[in-house]
Amino acid sequence: MQNPAATIYCPNPLCQAPNPLSHNFCQKCRTPLLKRYLRAVGSAIDGYSPGEILAERYLVKGNRILLDTKPGLPPETKSEIPEALAPYLKLSPYKLHIPQVYGLSQESVPHTQEIWLLEEVPIYSGGTGASAEGQLMPELVSAWQTAPALRQLNWLWQMAQLWQPLSKQGVTSTLLTPGMLRVEGSLVRLLDLQSDETSTPTLQELGQLWSQWVNDAQPTVTNFLKQLCQQLTTNQVGTSEQLVELLNEGMAQCGLAESTTYQIATRSDTGPKRRRNEDACYPPNGTAVAVTTGMGVAIVCDGIGGHEGGDIASNLAIDTIRQRIDNLSQTSNCNPNTLSRELEEATCQANDMISERNDHEQRYDRQRMGTTLVMALAEGHQIYLTHVGDSRAYRVTRTGCHQLTLDDDLASREVRLGYAIYRDALQQPTSGSLVQALGMGSSKILHPTVQRFVVDEDCVFLLCSDGLSDLDRVEQYWEREIIPILDRQIDLATAASQLVQLGNSLNGHDNVTVALIYCQVGQSQETGQAELSLPQRTPLPLPTPTQGARTILQSAPAPTRTQQLPSRHSPRRPWPLLIGSVLILGLGGALTYWGFILDGFSQISSLINGTSTTATSPTASPSDSSPSPSLKPGALRELTQETTVSVSVPSPSKSPQGVQGTLPAKSVLKLQEQNPDSSDLVVVKVCLMPSNNGNPDFPRTTQPKTTKHSAVPSSRSTPATNLHPKVGEVVTIPETTLTNGSKPYTSSNPEVQKECPDIPVTPSPTPT
């Protein structure tokens, strides 16, 4: 249908007035107008021309680019999600780089095909990019030549970080397609995801692509990149983790040529409708500091527990983490892996301190206190974010505002598991219920998220509790409230106060806490532009992964086509024995498959060298090995001991109380898939739970709970969150716990067959 006069409707549900596209604020209520640009996938969009409107709301702006003229309304979706869109959902923790599924537009005749729409696409929509509004951001290859040296390495580092998660979803080809690689300042953003249809891409191919950019690299990194590409193409760098480590070292050297100053300001307020402030922040409320050397830290916590101690939990978390970081700041030369691990351990220590206090004070059910956490640690040219719960972190530059953290709630979990589209999941009444927070149980089942960002341009990081972030207030007001900081039109403390006032006036249902980190990048006066070279120590040893942590953009090693096992030469070993070993291996290759050859080679090599047959190869990585047949999707396992699990069923309040439960011995579980958030978790379905009277349904304990994050305060009790999972429900459990505390289940119990028939499962990818 032709567009007679394009308009955009106010997102305020109480207004929804039409406005000209040229307006930035509603002419009736002055609410900021959201300019949400989308990208259409599928061939059906090719039949439309600019100016047409799809489904009476999506204005066609250009080639596959549409504008949602009714951003205040939820998009249309359907329960059955096409298989081709599953990678977008499961890669939602990487939405800073990867588009996300927005919704569906289905037109009538003559256009009868479905048109799926993506959001978070690299399209200019605000800030200094307003003049190019509605246009795609530049390709990486076109911006490469003029980019500073640190940014060039930063772009490659982000691509290396994305290699493993994209490989797991079978879309690594995207990173080898220059047209899909777009950049927004220092960020690499993908235009689309391309399936690996013919063959699995290799790091050698990535090295071949990068080698085409070497001649246009900055002189200080040209030699470094040339050596790096050579090692990639000759398979001397065998995993993406090794590649990341090499780029880390290059950025560490290159970053010495830049000086970064951090200004930090905090502000916290009880809000107009709460009796006490359960939020807490560091530096203390109202503080403004500048950091030129050493570490700068900002923390925001949102307490859970109402009158029972949410404020105690939030302050206890900050005190515990501060003490740990103070000790860390006295340690020099912390590499990224060590620093990330320390932040994870500090978070787990804070969790255990709160949990132990709950246990000591005999707090149970709704009396148990807890807190969310979002923390930024700035050091040199990098910032580390640590996150648990639904307090958020945003990054604002002159071209855009991006949410960096993913809420630990049921809606986000459904998306990560590939079960729902986020905009659709938000419509569920329990979508905001938390699945984890500090203090609710043992740190053994806590999975904090740690992210690392290289700072190579002026920007502002905003940490905030949901008293500000609810109802998309940050997305609506970032240009008006935060861009003036970058333009030096307002000081940081004043901006923090205004953001708190914004949360109080437009939301007002909760405490509001913000921390602002203003990053200013300049040229170092002490260090010149020395030419970088690649360290001569490859292949690199793989870093030890931290147990239980969800690390975004710090991925596990990518599986390679052929794993090189080390050879150990000793002059005293008799040649006949070596030759015989080779002959045995050759014969074994004709009789069995490649996995057994690796095992046999390891054993023979161990015998030759006089070592134990259980020794681990120095280049082997836990993530490179195929899962045990007994732990593959669809397998049934019987617990041999009582086991703690994380319950993924909806809870009626946002409190995470009850999401951690226990399963008794002799419970039967069916493996569904590995949790995409963490390589050490598996998702299982409860098939059988025995009780003393033989009832297969384990008794469930219930307690009334108060709603924490409702739109208005409420003292009403809501249906209870279950402390124990129920037969038929889905839970997550550490893979090591399941391996050590269960055995294969082979009985033909009809109750098990009833609850767990041969349901479709998503197989975990295995290395080729």
mmCIF file of C-alpha atoms in Angstrom, residues 612-745:
data_model
loop_
_atom_site.group_PDB
_atom_site.id
_atom_site.type_symbol
_atom_site.label_atom_id
_atom_site.label_comp_id
_atom_site.label_asym_id
_atom_site.label_seq_id
_atom_site.Cartn_x
_atom_site.Cartn_y
_atom_site.Cartn_z
ATOM 1 C CA SER A 612 50.524 -42.229 32.894
ATOM 2 C CA THR A 613 47.928 -43.037 30.286
ATOM 3 C CA THR A 614 45.587 -40.580 31.968
ATOM 4 C CA ALA A 615 47.846 -37.590 31.390
ATOM 5 C CA THR A 616 46.270 -34.715 29.506
ATOM 6 C CA SER A 617 47.768 -33.346 26.315
ATOM 7 C CA PRO A 618 49.120 -29.836 26.787
ATOM 8 C CA THR A 619 47.098 -28.606 23.827
ATOM 9 C CA ALA A 620 43.902 -30.365 24.766
ATOM 10 C CA SER A 621 40.999 -28.265 25.983
ATOM 11 C CA PRO A 622 37.876 -29.436 27.782
ATOM 12 C CA SER A 623 35.734 -27.662 25.235
ATOM 13 C CA ASP A 624 37.454 -29.418 22.339
ATOM 14 C CA SER A 625 36.451 -32.921 23.377
ATOM 15 C CA SER A 626 33.219 -34.546 22.282
ATOM 16 C CA PRO A 627 30.633 -35.153 25.011
ATOM 17 C CA SER A 628 30.427 -38.564 26.581
ATOM 18 C CA PRO A 629 27.762 -40.749 24.901
ATOM 19 C CA SER A 630 25.971 -40.953 28.282
ATOM 20 C CA LEU A 631 25.755 -37.149 28.418
ATOM 21 C CA LYS A 632 24.411 -36.514 24.949
ATOM 22 C CA PRO A 633 20.977 -34.937 24.381
ATOM 23 C CA GLY A 634 18.216 -37.471 24.954
ATOM 24 C CA ALA A 635 20.147 -39.533 27.517
ATOM 25 C CA LEU A 636 18.404 -40.564 30.753
ATOM 26 C CA ARG A 637 20.356 -40.235 34.038
ATOM 27 C CA GLU A 638 19.439 -41.371 37.551
ATOM 28 C CA LEU A 639 20.784 -39.267 40.431
ATOM 29 C CA THR A 640 22.757 -41.209 43.026
ATOM 30 C CA GLN A 641 22.672 -38.396 45.590
ATOM 31 C CA GLU A 642 20.644 -35.307 46.458
ATOM 32 C CA THR A 643 21.634 -32.581 44.002
ATOM 33 C CA THR A 644 21.218 -28.786 43.864
ATOM 34 C CA VAL A 645 19.819 -27.402 40.603
ATOM 35 C CA SER A 646 18.685 -24.087 39.154
ATOM 36 C CA VAL A 647 14.963 -24.032 38.353
ATOM 37 C CA SER A 648 14.011 -22.361 35.078
ATOM 38 C CA VAL A 649 10.226 -22.355 35.556
ATOM 39 C CA PRO A 650 8.510 -18.939 35.912
ATOM 40 C CA SER A 651 8.125 -17.462 39.371
ATOM 41 C CA PRO A 652 5.328 -15.017 40.186
ATOM 42 C CA SER A 653 7.632 -12.292 41.446
ATOM 43 C CA LYS A 654 10.943 -10.894 40.403
ATOM 44 C CA SER A 655 12.593 -12.242 43.516
ATOM 45 C CA PRO A 656 14.865 -15.147 42.699
ATOM 46 C CA GLN A 657 13.806 -16.955 45.877
ATOM 47 C CA GLY A 658 12.897 -20.494 44.968
ATOM 48 C CA VAL A 659 14.735 -20.655 41.647
ATOM 49 C CA GLN A 660 17.428 -22.757 43.297
ATOM 50 C CA GLY A 661 16.134 -26.132 44.433
ATOM 51 C CA THR A 662 17.160 -29.683 45.177
ATOM 52 C CA LEU A 663 16.414 -33.023 43.571
ATOM 53 C CA PRO A 664 16.447 -36.196 45.700
ATOM 54 C CA ALA A 665 18.469 -39.298 44.956
ATOM 55 C CA LYS A 666 16.906 -41.673 42.401
ATOM 56 C CA SER A 667 15.388 -38.772 40.469
ATOM 57 C CA VAL A 668 15.499 -39.412 36.723
ATOM 58 C CA LEU A 669 16.533 -36.636 34.331
ATOM 59 C CA LYS A 670 16.528 -36.379 30.565
ATOM 60 C CA LEU A 671 19.257 -34.264 28.942
ATOM 61 C CA GLN A 672 17.959 -31.705 26.474
ATOM 62 C CA GLU A 673 20.955 -29.538 25.554
ATOM 63 C CA GLN A 674 23.960 -27.691 26.871
ATOM 64 C CA ASN A 675 23.112 -24.300 28.328
ATOM 65 C CA PRO A 676 24.312 -21.698 25.766
ATOM 66 C CA ASP A 677 25.266 -19.351 28.610
ATOM 67 C CA SER A 678 27.943 -21.602 30.069
ATOM 68 C CA SER A 679 29.976 -24.519 28.820
ATOM 69 C CA ASP A 680 29.717 -26.272 32.220
ATOM 70 C CA LEU A 681 25.907 -26.355 32.455
ATOM 71 C CA VAL A 682 23.386 -28.719 30.917
ATOM 72 C CA VAL A 683 19.619 -28.321 30.565
ATOM 73 C CA VAL A 684 17.592 -31.315 31.757
ATOM 74 C CA LYS A 685 13.947 -32.275 32.123
ATOM 75 C CA VAL A 686 12.732 -33.913 35.340
ATOM 76 C CA CYS A 687 11.180 -37.276 34.432
ATOM 77 C CA LEU A 688 10.781 -38.931 37.848
ATOM 78 C CA MET A 689 11.111 -37.812 41.477
ATOM 79 C CA PRO A 690 10.501 -40.537 44.089
ATOM 80 C CA SER A 691 9.082 -39.768 47.524
ATOM 81 C CA ASN A 692 8.669 -41.826 50.693
ATOM 82 C CA ASN A 693 5.155 -42.917 49.798
ATOM 83 C CA GLY A 694 6.102 -43.892 46.262
ATOM 84 C CA ASN A 695 4.472 -40.897 44.628
ATOM 85 C CA PRO A 696 6.682 -39.932 41.637
ATOM 86 C CA ASP A 697 6.010 -36.239 42.297
ATOM 87 C CA PHE A 698 8.370 -34.834 44.919
ATOM 88 C CA PRO A 699 6.587 -32.631 47.513
ATOM 89 C CA ARG A 700 6.905 -28.926 46.821
ATOM 90 C CA THR A 701 7.312 -26.271 49.480
ATOM 91 C CA THR A 702 5.544 -22.983 48.906
ATOM 92 C CA GLN A 703 5.550 -19.598 50.577
ATOM 93 C CA PRO A 704 3.861 -16.327 49.625
ATOM 94 C CA LYS A 705 6.138 -13.684 48.162
ATOM 95 C CA THR A 706 5.854 -9.987 47.466
ATOM 96 C CA THR A 707 6.247 -8.544 44.022
ATOM 97 C CA LYS A 708 9.399 -6.457 43.736
ATOM 98 C CA HIS A 709 9.239 -5.019 40.247
ATOM 99 C CA SER A 710 5.580 -4.323 39.594
ATOM 100 C CA ALA A 711 4.653 -1.057 37.895
ATOM 101 C CA VAL A 712 3.217 0.235 41.193
ATOM 102 C CA PRO A 713 4.090 -0.834 44.740
ATOM 103 C CA SER A 714 1.933 -3.647 46.057
ATOM 104 C CA SER A 715 1.739 -5.483 49.379
ATOM 105 C CA ARG A 716 -0.445 -8.246 48.006
ATOM 106 C CA SER A 717 0.814 -11.782 48.327
ATOM 107 C CA THR A 718 1.224 -13.677 45.093
ATOM 108 C CA PRO A 719 1.250 -17.409 44.346
ATOM 109 C CA ALA A 720 4.344 -19.072 45.707
ATOM 110 C CA THR A 721 7.550 -19.821 43.896
ATOM 111 C CA ASN A 722 8.367 -23.516 44.247
ATOM 112 C CA LEU A 723 11.434 -24.451 46.268
ATOM 113 C CA HIS A 724 11.683 -27.837 44.524
ATOM 114 C CA PRO A 725 11.312 -28.623 40.836
ATOM 115 C CA LYS A 726 8.346 -30.659 39.721
ATOM 116 C CA VAL A 727 8.114 -33.610 37.370
ATOM 117 C CA GLY A 728 7.980 -32.324 33.800
ATOM 118 C CA GLU A 729 9.804 -29.071 34.547
ATOM 119 C CA VAL A 730 13.128 -27.964 33.077
ATOM 120 C CA VAL A 731 16.186 -27.189 35.233
ATOM 121 C CA THR A 732 19.895 -26.589 34.740
ATOM 122 C CA ILE A 733 22.668 -28.474 36.523
ATOM 123 C CA PRO A 734 26.483 -28.341 36.362
ATOM 124 C CA GLU A 735 27.735 -31.026 33.992
ATOM 125 C CA THR A 736 30.414 -32.136 36.441
ATOM 126 C CA THR A 737 27.836 -32.535 39.211
ATOM 127 C CA LEU A 738 25.654 -34.615 36.928
ATOM 128 C CA THR A 739 28.604 -36.754 35.833
ATOM 129 C CA ASN A 740 29.783 -37.468 39.376
ATOM 130 C CA GLY A 741 26.375 -37.767 40.979
ATOM 131 C CA SER A 742 24.358 -39.842 38.513
ATOM 132 C CA LYS A 743 24.360 -43.018 36.490
ATOM 133 C CA PRO A 744 22.685 -44.118 33.232
ATOM 134 C CA TYR A 745 19.007 -44.980 33.661
#
